[in-house]
């Protein structure tokens, strides 16, 4: 009884509290509703006006924008006055906190464990490599190295380190640090296999490192530019690996500051950075904003300075907005049709060639990529070294396709299943191809699976035709060419096509051991031509990397392998 | 009595949780898909894949993996996240607050929206206000949450300076402000249920004899409504909210994504896509616990509102 009473009292208290809140909020709510209604009325009233008299409205907007601009200008003038003494008024300004909105978060701070591009692009600003991909993506530039020499037999690389490079803790970088870092990458890094040609590392003096490879290895410098080969202090500067990666020390332009998983990761300026005067901004914060629309709205609302992975269909309209630039940077992503050549009828090159003739790359590029990116002919994208623009690709022509199919084992067509990972922009592309193949009597059914399942499915050859592609990590085609065409050395059964052509394999291996650029160019041209003739892979489109940024962001550039170099970016706010 | 009731309810949760654990474990493991390949990408060599599987024990038979998962669970260890390489418990604790905050604020908003509308509808039964209240909020049911969220971001957040366009915020006041639009989005989705439930029970209650008695005593209309009408009418609505919690949690997943809130939902989506087994298992367990606990809470609230409800 007593308890019941008590319970009643609690109940009453709860109710009173609830009613009070409800009353208070209710009151507010009514007001709010009123305001919202008023706002709604204004909006609806304004809307017809916009349609009726767009010119007037635009002008009004422009006036307002101009006013804003004027304010900004004044603010800028103030700033400029302050800084006039030390800085060129039109040149880079120091200071500001850059906000970079992206769709996903970091997974680690350890370049050895990193496998996923968005994690890597952040780590690139904490750690650096001996060589770095050049701005045009065509080669590597010495970065933490200043020079190199390769022995006549091509098996020994002597790398001279750059003078004056210090880690963020003030400790100078020496050859011991390089040896430790590269050895660690070989032993532990997920992508250490790229460095597996290295047999031994010598450190004749503090500023010299000698890498001995077990065979002549042409892509060596490019491989040293992979993020996994990041340079860190020897023995983790006396810490355990775990301690070290909680607060990592590198030579990069920024220092690790704070990481709230799922929310943001923030780096601050490294005052010890070896590039004099850089970085310009005080800090960079990468925020995780998974929704495409929200990322764009944050940019419009001034909450973010840069947004990446902007949907291609929204890029043009976003670019027309005041104060925003939305565009693409050339990237290395190529998508293609790949065949399970271990089964019929895809082991028949006439079938593959017929399909290649029937596919119209221009139509795909226009419809699915909205003009951002372009048709692909070669498996090596134009932003990758040794791309051959004159690759003799099969012409898009239905008559040739029919003629080719007539010579095949299935002259009247066949049915096939097209496997595709369910992510943008794959499905529309596959649907277009489905339509393009129908007139040949090739009846395509599309099987979508979730991306987490895709590779494990094709790697056991549980498919007939698949939608695959490749994005480069380093500026050298060997990384993907050996994977695509060398069933043994590449370790992937020719990217799970089972394609096995001795002529091709010989070319792939020659590409790895030939040092003269002109000779390598010829080898890769032959590889591209051979693929165009045999088409185990039918290149479809080249995808560019879409970005949008506010006009206050200056100096942003992204090279084809996706490196951002935010030390060059400054804010004009 | 109440204590015994609690204990019994908590005990009864154990088989539920255990069953859920088994289902979730085998569901995520039996769905095709390989975390090694997903995480390491198509370029990783076979040795790297093997090393990964060895390291995480994925080379062992499934029942062995399940037993070691259970063993860890008993010790409060939910395993290690494959993609983040940190303990799941650590990952999840950091993400708990935004989701709880969102749930609480959504519930509050749902009540704030429902109470006045339901009262208006009930008092004007079968007249225009009633029809309007019954029809308009139903839109909320049909509109997908991500779309409502984007609309609110575009037409409200972009125009109101003090409202952030998504994101969570560093301080508590900022966080509460950041929850306004997401909370509203979820509330718009659930309000149709609560409004209708509250309206119909209010209509029923207002016809009850004790209301007539209260009126006869000469109590003011407002007091009759608040103290006698709503207090009784709100009870079924609390149940409706409790029962719909599973659905509510589902909605918060989407809303968290749209508003870039670093909650459990966003984590769950990534974890499922990446086959991050430990995190999926841990989160499913937590969501399950959450639903069970909130249902318990709903019972308690109901009991405290209504002396006739026995906690036994």
Coordinates of N, CA, C and O in Angstrom, one line a residue, chain B residues 120-280:
Chain B
X120 N -6.1 18.9 -29.3 CA -7.0 19.7 -30.2 C -7.9 18.7 -31.0 O -9.1 18.9 -31.1
X121 N -7.3 17.6 -31.5 CA -8.1 16.7 -32.3 C -9.2 16.0 -31.4 O -10.3 15.9 -31.9
X122 N -8.8 15.6 -30.2 CA -9.7 14.9 -29.4 C -10.9 15.8 -29.0 O -12.0 15.4 -28.9
X123 N -10.6 17.1 -28.6 CA -11.6 18.0 -28.2 C -12.5 18.4 -29.3 O -13.6 18.9 -29.1
X124 N -12.0 18.3 -30.6 CA -12.8 18.7 -31.7 C -13.1 17.5 -32.6 O -12.9 17.5 -33.8
X125 N -13.4 16.4 -31.9 CA -13.6 15.1 -32.6 C -14.5 15.2 -33.8 O -15.6 15.8 -33.7
X126 N -14.0 14.7 -34.9 CA -14.8 14.6 -36.2 C -15.1 16.0 -36.7 O -16.0 16.1 -37.5
X127 N -14.4 17.0 -36.3 CA -14.5 18.3 -36.9 C -13.2 18.6 -37.6 O -12.2 17.9 -37.6
X128 N -13.2 19.8 -38.3 CA -12.0 20.1 -39.2 C -10.7 19.9 -38.5 O -9.8 19.2 -39.0
X129 N -10.5 20.5 -37.3 CA -9.1 20.4 -36.7 C -8.8 18.9 -36.5 O -7.6 18.5 -36.7
X130 N -9.7 18.1 -36.2 CA -9.5 16.6 -36.0 C -9.0 16.0 -37.3 O -8.0 15.3 -37.3
X131 N -9.7 16.3 -38.3 CA -9.4 15.8 -39.6 C -8.0 16.2 -40.0 O -7.2 15.4 -40.5
X132 N -7.7 17.5 -39.8 CA -6.4 18.0 -40.2 C -5.3 17.3 -39.4 O -4.3 16.8 -40.0
X133 N -5.5 17.2 -38.1 CA -4.5 16.5 -37.3 C -4.3 15.0 -37.6 O -3.3 14.5 -37.5
X134 N -5.4 14.4 -38.1 CA -5.3 13.0 -38.4 C -4.6 12.8 -39.8 O -4.0 11.8 -40.0
X135 N -4.8 13.8 -40.6 CA -4.2 13.5 -42.0 C -2.8 14.1 -42.1 O -1.9 13.3 -42.6
X136 N -2.6 15.3 -41.7 CA -1.3 15.9 -42.0 C -0.1 15.2 -41.4 O 0.9 14.8 -42.2
X137 N -0.1 14.8 -40.1 CA 1.0 14.1 -39.6 C 1.3 12.8 -40.3 O 2.4 12.3 -40.3
X138 N 0.3 12.2 -40.9 CA 0.5 10.9 -41.6 C 1.5 11.1 -42.7 O 2.2 10.1 -43.0
X139 N 1.7 12.3 -43.2 CA 2.7 12.5 -44.2 C 4.1 12.1 -43.6 O 4.9 11.5 -44.3
X140 N 4.3 12.4 -42.3 CA 5.5 12.1 -41.7 C 5.9 10.6 -41.8 O 7.0 10.2 -41.8
X141 N 4.8 9.8 -41.8 CA 5.0 8.4 -41.9 C 5.5 8.0 -43.3 O 6.2 7.0 -43.4
X142 N 5.0 8.7 -44.3 CA 5.3 8.3 -45.6 C 6.6 8.9 -46.1 O 7.2 8.4 -47.0
X143 N 7.0 10.0 -45.5 CA 8.2 10.7 -45.9 C 9.5 9.9 -45.4 O 9.6 9.7 -44.2
X144 N 10.4 9.6 -46.3 CA 11.6 8.9 -45.7 C 12.4 9.9 -44.9 O 12.5 11.0 -45.2
X145 N 13.0 9.3 -43.8 CA 13.7 10.2 -42.9 C 14.8 10.9 -43.5 O 15.1 12.1 -43.2
X146 N 15.6 10.2 -44.4 CA 16.7 10.9 -45.0 C 16.3 12.2 -45.8 O 17.0 13.2 -45.8
X147 N 15.1 12.1 -46.4 CA 14.6 13.2 -47.2 C 14.2 14.3 -46.3 O 14.5 15.5 -46.6
X148 N 13.4 14.0 -45.3 CA 13.0 15.0 -44.3 C 14.3 15.7 -43.8 O 14.3 17.0 -43.7
X149 N 15.3 14.9 -43.5 CA 16.5 15.5 -42.9 C 17.2 16.5 -43.9 O 17.6 17.6 -43.5
X150 N 17.3 16.0 -45.1 CA 17.9 16.9 -46.1 C 17.1 18.2 -46.3 O 17.6 19.3 -46.4
X151 N 15.7 18.1 -46.3 CA 14.9 19.3 -46.4 C 15.2 20.2 -45.2 O 15.3 21.4 -45.4
X152 N 15.2 19.7 -44.0 CA 15.4 20.5 -42.9 C 16.8 21.2 -43.0 O 17.0 22.3 -42.6
X153 N 17.8 20.4 -43.4 CA 19.1 21.0 -43.6 C 19.1 22.1 -44.6 O 19.7 23.2 -44.4
X154 N 18.5 21.9 -45.7 CA 18.5 22.8 -46.8 C 17.7 24.1 -46.5 O 18.1 25.2 -46.7
X155 N 16.5 23.9 -45.9 CA 15.6 25.0 -45.8 C 15.6 25.6 -44.4 O 15.1 26.7 -44.2
X156 N 16.2 24.9 -43.4 CA 16.2 25.5 -42.1 C 17.7 25.8 -41.7 O 18.1 26.9 -41.5
X157 N 18.5 24.7 -41.7 CA 19.9 24.9 -41.1 C 20.7 25.9 -42.0 O 21.4 26.7 -41.4
X158 N 20.5 25.9 -43.3 CA 21.3 26.8 -44.1 C 20.9 28.2 -43.9 O 21.6 29.1 -44.2
X159 N 19.6 28.4 -43.4 CA 19.1 29.8 -43.3 C 19.2 30.3 -41.9 O 19.1 31.5 -41.6
X160 N 19.3 29.4 -40.9 CA 19.3 29.9 -39.5 C 20.8 29.8 -39.0 O 21.3 28.7 -39.0
X161 N 21.3 30.9 -38.7 CA 22.7 31.0 -38.4 C 23.2 30.1 -37.3 O 24.2 29.5 -37.3
X162 N 22.3 30.0 -36.2 CA 22.8 29.3 -35.0 C 22.6 27.8 -35.1 O 23.0 27.1 -34.2
X163 N 22.0 27.3 -36.2 CA 21.8 25.9 -36.4 C 22.9 25.3 -37.3 O 23.1 25.8 -38.4
X164 N 23.7 24.3 -36.8 CA 24.7 23.8 -37.7 C 24.1 22.9 -38.8 O 23.0 22.4 -38.6
X165 N 24.8 22.9 -39.9 CA 24.4 22.0 -41.0 C 25.0 20.6 -40.7 O 26.0 20.2 -41.3
X166 N 24.4 19.9 -39.8 CA 25.0 18.6 -39.5 C 26.2 18.7 -38.6 O 26.7 19.9 -38.3
X167 N 26.7 17.6 -38.1 CA 27.8 17.7 -37.2 C 27.4 17.6 -35.7 O 26.2 17.8 -35.4
X168 N 28.3 17.4 -34.8 CA 27.9 17.2 -33.4 C 28.3 18.3 -32.5 O 27.4 18.7 -31.7
X169 N 29.4 18.9 -32.6 CA 29.8 20.0 -31.7 C 30.6 19.5 -30.5 O 30.6 18.4 -30.1
X170 N 31.4 20.5 -30.0 CA 32.4 20.1 -29.0 C 31.9 20.3 -27.6 O 32.3 19.6 -26.6
X171 N 31.0 21.3 -27.4 CA 30.5 21.5 -26.0 C 29.0 21.1 -25.9 O 28.4 20.8 -26.9
X172 N 28.6 20.9 -24.7 CA 27.2 20.4 -24.5 C 26.1 21.3 -25.0 O 25.2 20.8 -25.7
X173 N 26.2 22.6 -24.8 CA 25.2 23.5 -25.5 C 25.2 23.3 -27.0 O 24.1 23.2 -27.6
X174 N 26.4 23.2 -27.6 CA 26.5 23.0 -29.1 C 25.8 21.7 -29.5 O 25.1 21.6 -30.5
X175 N 26.1 20.7 -28.6 CA 25.5 19.4 -29.0 C 24.0 19.3 -28.9 O 23.4 18.8 -29.8
X176 N 23.5 20.0 -27.9 CA 22.0 20.1 -27.8 C 21.4 20.8 -29.0 O 20.4 20.3 -29.5
X177 N 22.1 21.9 -29.4 CA 21.6 22.6 -30.5 C 21.7 21.7 -31.8 O 20.8 21.7 -32.6
X178 N 22.8 21.0 -31.9 CA 23.0 20.1 -33.0 C 22.0 19.0 -33.1 O 21.7 18.5 -34.2
X179 N 21.3 18.7 -32.0 CA 20.3 17.6 -31.9 C 18.9 18.1 -32.4 O 18.0 17.3 -32.5
X180 N 18.7 19.4 -32.5 CA 17.4 19.9 -32.7 C 16.8 19.4 -34.0 O 15.7 18.7 -34.0
X181 N 17.5 19.6 -35.1 CA 16.9 19.1 -36.4 C 16.9 17.6 -36.5 O 15.9 17.1 -37.0
X182 N 18.0 16.9 -36.1 CA 17.9 15.4 -36.2 C 16.7 14.9 -35.3 O 16.0 14.0 -35.7
X183 N 16.6 15.5 -34.1 CA 15.5 15.1 -33.2 C 14.2 15.3 -33.9 O 13.3 14.4 -33.8
X184 N 14.0 16.4 -34.5 CA 12.8 16.8 -35.2 C 12.5 15.8 -36.3 O 11.4 15.3 -36.5
X185 N 13.6 15.4 -37.0 CA 13.4 14.5 -38.1 C 12.8 13.1 -37.7 O 11.9 12.6 -38.2
X186 N 13.4 12.6 -36.6 CA 13.0 11.3 -36.1 C 11.6 11.5 -35.5 O 10.7 10.7 -35.7
X187 N 11.3 12.6 -34.8 CA 10.0 12.9 -34.2 C 8.9 12.9 -35.3 O 7.8 12.4 -35.1
X188 N 9.2 13.6 -36.4 CA 8.2 13.7 -37.5 C 7.8 12.3 -37.9 O 6.7 12.0 -38.3
X189 N 8.8 11.3 -37.9 CA 8.5 10.0 -38.3 C 7.7 9.2 -37.3 O 6.8 8.4 -37.7
X190 N 7.8 9.5 -36.0 CA 7.1 8.7 -35.0 C 5.9 9.4 -34.6 O 4.9 8.8 -34.0
X191 N 5.8 10.7 -34.8 CA 4.6 11.5 -34.3 C 3.2 10.9 -34.7 O 2.3 10.9 -34.0
X192 N 3.1 10.5 -36.0 CA 1.8 10.0 -36.4 C 1.3 8.9 -35.5 O 0.1 8.8 -35.2
X193 N 2.2 8.0 -35.1 CA 1.7 6.9 -34.2 C 1.3 7.5 -32.8 O 0.2 7.2 -32.3
X194 N 2.1 8.4 -32.3 CA 1.8 8.9 -30.9 C 0.5 9.8 -31.0 O -0.3 9.7 -30.1
X195 N 0.4 10.6 -32.0 CA -0.7 11.5 -32.1 C -2.0 10.6 -32.1 O -3.0 10.9 -31.4
X196 N -2.0 9.7 -33.0 CA -3.3 8.9 -33.2 C -3.6 8.1 -31.9 O -4.8 8.0 -31.5
X197 N -2.5 7.6 -31.3 CA -2.8 6.8 -30.1 C -3.3 7.7 -29.0 O -4.3 7.3 -28.3
X198 N -2.7 8.8 -28.9 CA -3.1 9.7 -27.8 C -4.5 10.3 -28.0 O -5.3 10.4 -27.1
X199 N -4.7 10.6 -29.3 CA -6.0 11.1 -29.6 C -7.2 10.1 -29.3 O -8.1 10.5 -28.6
X200 N -7.0 8.9 -29.8 CA -8.1 8.0 -29.6 C -8.3 7.6 -28.1 O -9.4 7.5 -27.6
X201 N -7.1 7.5 -27.4 CA -7.3 7.2 -26.0 C -7.9 8.4 -25.2 O -8.6 8.2 -24.2
X202 N -7.5 9.6 -25.6 CA -8.0 10.8 -25.0 C -9.6 10.8 -25.2 O -10.3 11.1 -24.3
X203 N -10.0 10.5 -26.4 CA -11.4 10.5 -26.7 C -12.2 9.6 -25.8 O -13.2 9.9 -25.2
X204 N -11.5 8.4 -25.7 CA -12.2 7.4 -24.9 C -12.2 7.8 -23.4 O -13.3 7.7 -22.7
X205 N -11.1 8.3 -22.9 CA -11.0 8.7 -21.5 C -12.0 9.8 -21.2 O -12.6 9.8 -20.2
X206 N -12.1 10.8 -22.1 CA -12.9 11.9 -21.8 C -14.4 11.6 -21.7 O -15.2 12.4 -21.2
X207 N -14.7 10.4 -22.2 CA -16.1 10.0 -22.1 C -16.3 9.1 -20.8 O -17.4 8.7 -20.5
X208 N -15.2 8.9 -20.1 CA -15.3 8.0 -18.9 C -16.1 8.7 -17.8 O -16.2 9.9 -17.7
X209 N -16.6 7.8 -16.9 CA -17.4 8.4 -15.8 C -16.6 9.3 -14.9 O -17.2 10.3 -14.4
X210 N -15.4 8.9 -14.7 CA -14.6 9.7 -13.7 C -14.4 11.1 -14.2 O -14.2 12.1 -13.5
X211 N -14.4 11.3 -15.5 CA -14.3 12.6 -16.1 C -15.5 13.4 -15.8 O -15.5 14.6 -15.4
X212 N -16.6 12.7 -16.0 CA -17.9 13.4 -15.7 C -17.9 13.8 -14.2 O -18.4 14.9 -13.8
X213 N -17.4 12.8 -13.3 CA -17.4 13.1 -11.9 C -16.5 14.4 -11.7 O -16.9 15.3 -10.9
X214 N -15.4 14.4 -12.3 CA -14.5 15.5 -12.1 C -15.2 16.8 -12.5 O -15.1 17.9 -11.8
X215 N -15.8 16.7 -13.6 CA -16.6 17.9 -14.1 C -17.6 18.3 -13.1 O -17.8 19.5 -12.8
X216 N -18.3 17.3 -12.6 CA -19.4 17.6 -11.7 C -18.9 18.2 -10.4 O -19.6 19.0 -9.8
X217 N -17.6 17.8 -10.0 CA -17.0 18.4 -8.8 C -16.8 19.9 -9.0 O -16.5 20.6 -8.1
X218 N -16.9 20.3 -10.3 CA -16.7 21.7 -10.6 C -15.2 22.1 -10.9 O -14.9 23.3 -10.9
X219 N -14.4 21.1 -11.3 CA -13.1 21.4 -11.6 C -13.0 22.1 -13.0 O -13.9 21.9 -13.8
X220 N -12.0 23.0 -13.1 CA -11.8 23.7 -14.3 C -11.5 22.8 -15.5 O -10.9 21.7 -15.3
X221 N -12.0 23.1 -16.7 CA -11.8 22.3 -17.9 C -10.4 21.9 -18.1 O -10.1 20.7 -18.4
X222 N -9.4 22.8 -17.9 CA -8.0 22.5 -18.2 C -7.5 21.5 -17.2 O -6.8 20.6 -17.5
X223 N -8.0 21.6 -15.9 CA -7.5 20.7 -14.9 C -8.1 19.3 -15.2 O -7.4 18.3 -15.0
X224 N -9.3 19.3 -15.6 CA -9.9 18.0 -15.9 C -9.1 17.3 -17.0 O -8.7 16.1 -16.9
X225 N -8.7 18.1 -18.0 CA -8.0 17.6 -19.1 C -6.6 17.1 -18.7 O -6.2 16.0 -19.0
X226 N -5.9 17.9 -18.0 CA -4.5 17.6 -17.6 C -4.5 16.4 -16.6 O -3.8 15.4 -16.8
X227 N -5.1 16.7 -15.5 CA -5.0 15.8 -14.3 C -5.7 14.5 -14.5 O -5.2 13.4 -14.1
X228 N -6.8 14.5 -15.2 CA -7.6 13.3 -15.3 C -7.6 12.7 -16.7 O -7.5 11.5 -16.8
X229 N -7.7 13.6 -17.6 CA -7.8 13.1 -19.0 C -6.4 12.6 -19.5 O -6.2 11.4 -19.8
X230 N -5.5 13.5 -19.6 CA -4.2 13.2 -20.2 C -3.4 12.2 -19.4 O -2.8 11.3 -20.0
X231 N -3.5 12.3 -18.1 CA -2.7 11.3 -17.3 C -3.1 9.9 -17.7 O -2.3 9.0 -17.7
X232 N -4.4 9.7 -17.9 CA -4.9 8.3 -18.2 C -4.6 8.0 -19.7 O -4.3 6.9 -20.1
X233 N -4.8 9.0 -20.5 CA -4.7 8.8 -22.0 C -3.3 8.5 -22.4 O -3.0 7.9 -23.4
X234 N -2.3 9.1 -21.7 CA -0.9 9.0 -22.1 C -0.4 7.6 -21.9 O 0.6 7.2 -22.6
X235 N -1.0 6.8 -21.1 CA -0.5 5.5 -20.8 C -0.3 4.6 -22.0 O 0.8 4.1 -22.3
X236 N -1.3 4.4 -22.8 CA -1.1 3.6 -24.0 C -0.1 4.2 -24.9 O 0.6 3.4 -25.6
X237 N 0.0 5.5 -24.9 CA 1.0 6.1 -25.8 C 2.4 5.8 -25.4 O 3.3 5.6 -26.3
X238 N 2.7 5.7 -24.1 CA 4.0 5.3 -23.6 C 4.3 3.9 -24.2 O 5.4 3.7 -24.6
X239 N 3.3 3.1 -24.1 CA 3.5 1.7 -24.7 C 3.8 1.8 -26.1 O 4.7 1.1 -26.6
X240 N 3.1 2.6 -26.9 CA 3.3 2.7 -28.3 C 4.7 3.1 -28.6 O 5.4 2.6 -29.4
X241 N 5.2 4.2 -27.8 CA 6.6 4.6 -28.0 C 7.6 3.5 -27.7 O 8.5 3.3 -28.5
X242 N 7.3 2.8 -26.6 CA 8.2 1.7 -26.2 C 8.3 0.6 -27.3 O 9.3 0.2 -27.7
X243 N 7.1 0.2 -27.8 CA 7.0 -0.9 -28.8 C 7.7 -0.4 -30.1 O 8.3 -1.2 -30.7
X244 N 7.6 0.8 -30.4 CA 8.1 1.3 -31.7 C 9.6 1.6 -31.6 O 10.2 2.1 -32.5
X245 N 10.2 1.4 -30.4 CA 11.6 1.8 -30.2 C 12.5 1.1 -31.2 O 13.4 1.8 -31.8
X246 N 12.3 -0.1 -31.5 CA 13.1 -0.8 -32.5 C 13.1 0.0 -33.8 O 14.2 0.2 -34.4
X247 N 12.0 0.3 -34.2 CA 11.8 1.1 -35.4 C 12.5 2.5 -35.3 O 13.1 3.0 -36.2
X248 N 12.3 3.0 -34.1 CA 12.9 4.4 -33.8 C 14.4 4.3 -34.0 O 15.1 5.1 -34.6
X249 N 15.0 3.2 -33.4 CA 16.5 3.0 -33.5 C 16.9 2.9 -35.0 O 17.9 3.5 -35.4
X250 N 16.1 2.1 -35.7 CA 16.4 2.0 -37.2 C 16.4 3.4 -37.8 O 17.3 3.7 -38.6
X251 N 15.4 4.2 -37.5 CA 15.4 5.5 -38.1 C 16.6 6.4 -37.7 O 17.1 7.2 -38.5
X252 N 17.0 6.2 -36.4 CA 18.2 7.1 -36.0 C 19.4 6.7 -36.8 O 20.3 7.6 -37.0
X253 N 19.5 5.4 -37.3 CA 20.7 5.1 -38.1 C 20.8 6.0 -39.3 O 21.8 6.6 -39.6
X254 N 19.6 6.1 -40.0 CA 19.6 6.9 -41.2 C 19.8 8.4 -40.8 O 20.6 9.1 -41.5
X255 N 19.2 8.8 -39.8 CA 19.2 10.3 -39.4 C 20.7 10.6 -39.0 O 21.2 11.7 -39.3
X256 N 21.3 9.7 -38.3 CA 22.7 10.0 -37.9 C 23.6 10.2 -39.1 O 24.5 11.0 -39.2
X257 N 23.3 9.4 -40.2 CA 24.1 9.5 -41.4 C 23.9 10.9 -42.0 O 24.8 11.6 -42.4
X258 N 22.6 11.2 -42.2 CA 22.3 12.5 -42.8 C 22.9 13.7 -42.1 O 23.4 14.6 -42.7
X259 N 22.8 13.7 -40.7 CA 23.2 14.8 -40.0 C 24.7 14.7 -39.5 O 25.1 15.4 -38.7
X260 N 25.4 13.7 -40.0 CA 26.8 13.5 -39.7 C 27.0 13.4 -38.2 O 27.9 14.1 -37.6
X261 N 26.2 12.7 -37.5 CA 26.3 12.5 -36.0 C 27.2 11.3 -35.8 O 26.9 10.3 -36.4
X262 N 28.2 11.4 -34.9 CA 29.1 10.3 -34.7 C 28.5 9.2 -33.8 O 29.1 8.9 -32.8
X263 N 27.3 8.7 -34.1 CA 26.6 7.8 -33.2 C 26.8 6.4 -33.6 O 27.6 6.0 -34.4
X264 N 26.1 5.5 -32.9 CA 26.2 4.1 -33.1 C 25.7 3.7 -34.5 O 26.2 2.7 -35.1
X265 N 24.7 4.4 -35.0 CA 24.2 4.0 -36.3 C 25.2 4.1 -37.4 O 25.3 3.2 -38.2
X266 N 25.9 5.2 -37.4 CA 26.9 5.5 -38.5 C 27.9 4.3 -38.4 O 28.3 3.8 -39.4
X267 N 28.3 4.0 -37.2 CA 29.3 3.0 -37.0 C 28.8 1.6 -37.5 O 29.5 0.9 -38.1
X268 N 27.5 1.4 -37.2 CA 26.9 0.1 -37.6 C 26.9 -0.1 -39.1 O 27.2 -1.1 -39.6
X269 N 26.5 1.0 -39.8 CA 26.5 0.9 -41.3 C 27.8 0.5 -41.8 O 28.0 -0.4 -42.6
X270 N 28.8 1.3 -41.4 CA 30.2 1.0 -41.9 C 30.6 -0.4 -41.5 O 31.2 -1.1 -42.3
X271 N 30.3 -0.8 -40.3 CA 30.8 -2.1 -39.8 C 30.1 -3.3 -40.6 O 30.8 -4.2 -41.0
X272 N 28.8 -3.1 -41.0 CA 28.2 -4.1 -41.8 C 28.8 -4.2 -43.2 O 29.2 -5.3 -43.7
X273 N 29.0 -3.1 -43.8 CA 29.6 -3.0 -45.1 C 31.0 -3.6 -45.1 O 31.4 -4.2 -46.1
X274 N 31.7 -3.4 -44.1 CA 33.1 -3.9 -44.1 C 33.3 -5.2 -43.4 O 34.4 -5.7 -43.3
X275 N 32.2 -5.8 -43.0 CA 32.2 -7.1 -42.4 C 33.1 -7.1 -41.1 O 33.9 -8.0 -40.9
X276 N 33.0 -6.0 -40.4 CA 33.7 -5.8 -39.2 C 33.0 -6.6 -38.1 O 32.2 -6.0 -37.3
X277 N 33.2 -7.9 -38.1 CA 32.4 -8.8 -37.3 C 32.2 -8.4 -35.8 O 31.1 -8.3 -35.3
X278 N 33.3 -8.1 -35.2 CA 33.2 -7.8 -33.7 C 32.3 -6.6 -33.5 O 31.5 -6.6 -32.6
X279 N 32.4 -5.6 -34.3 CA 31.6 -4.4 -34.1 C 30.2 -4.6 -34.4 O 29.3 -4.2 -33.6
X280 N 29.9 -5.4 -35.5 CA 28.5 -5.7 -35.8 C 27.8 -6.4 -34.6 O 26.7 -6.1 -34.1

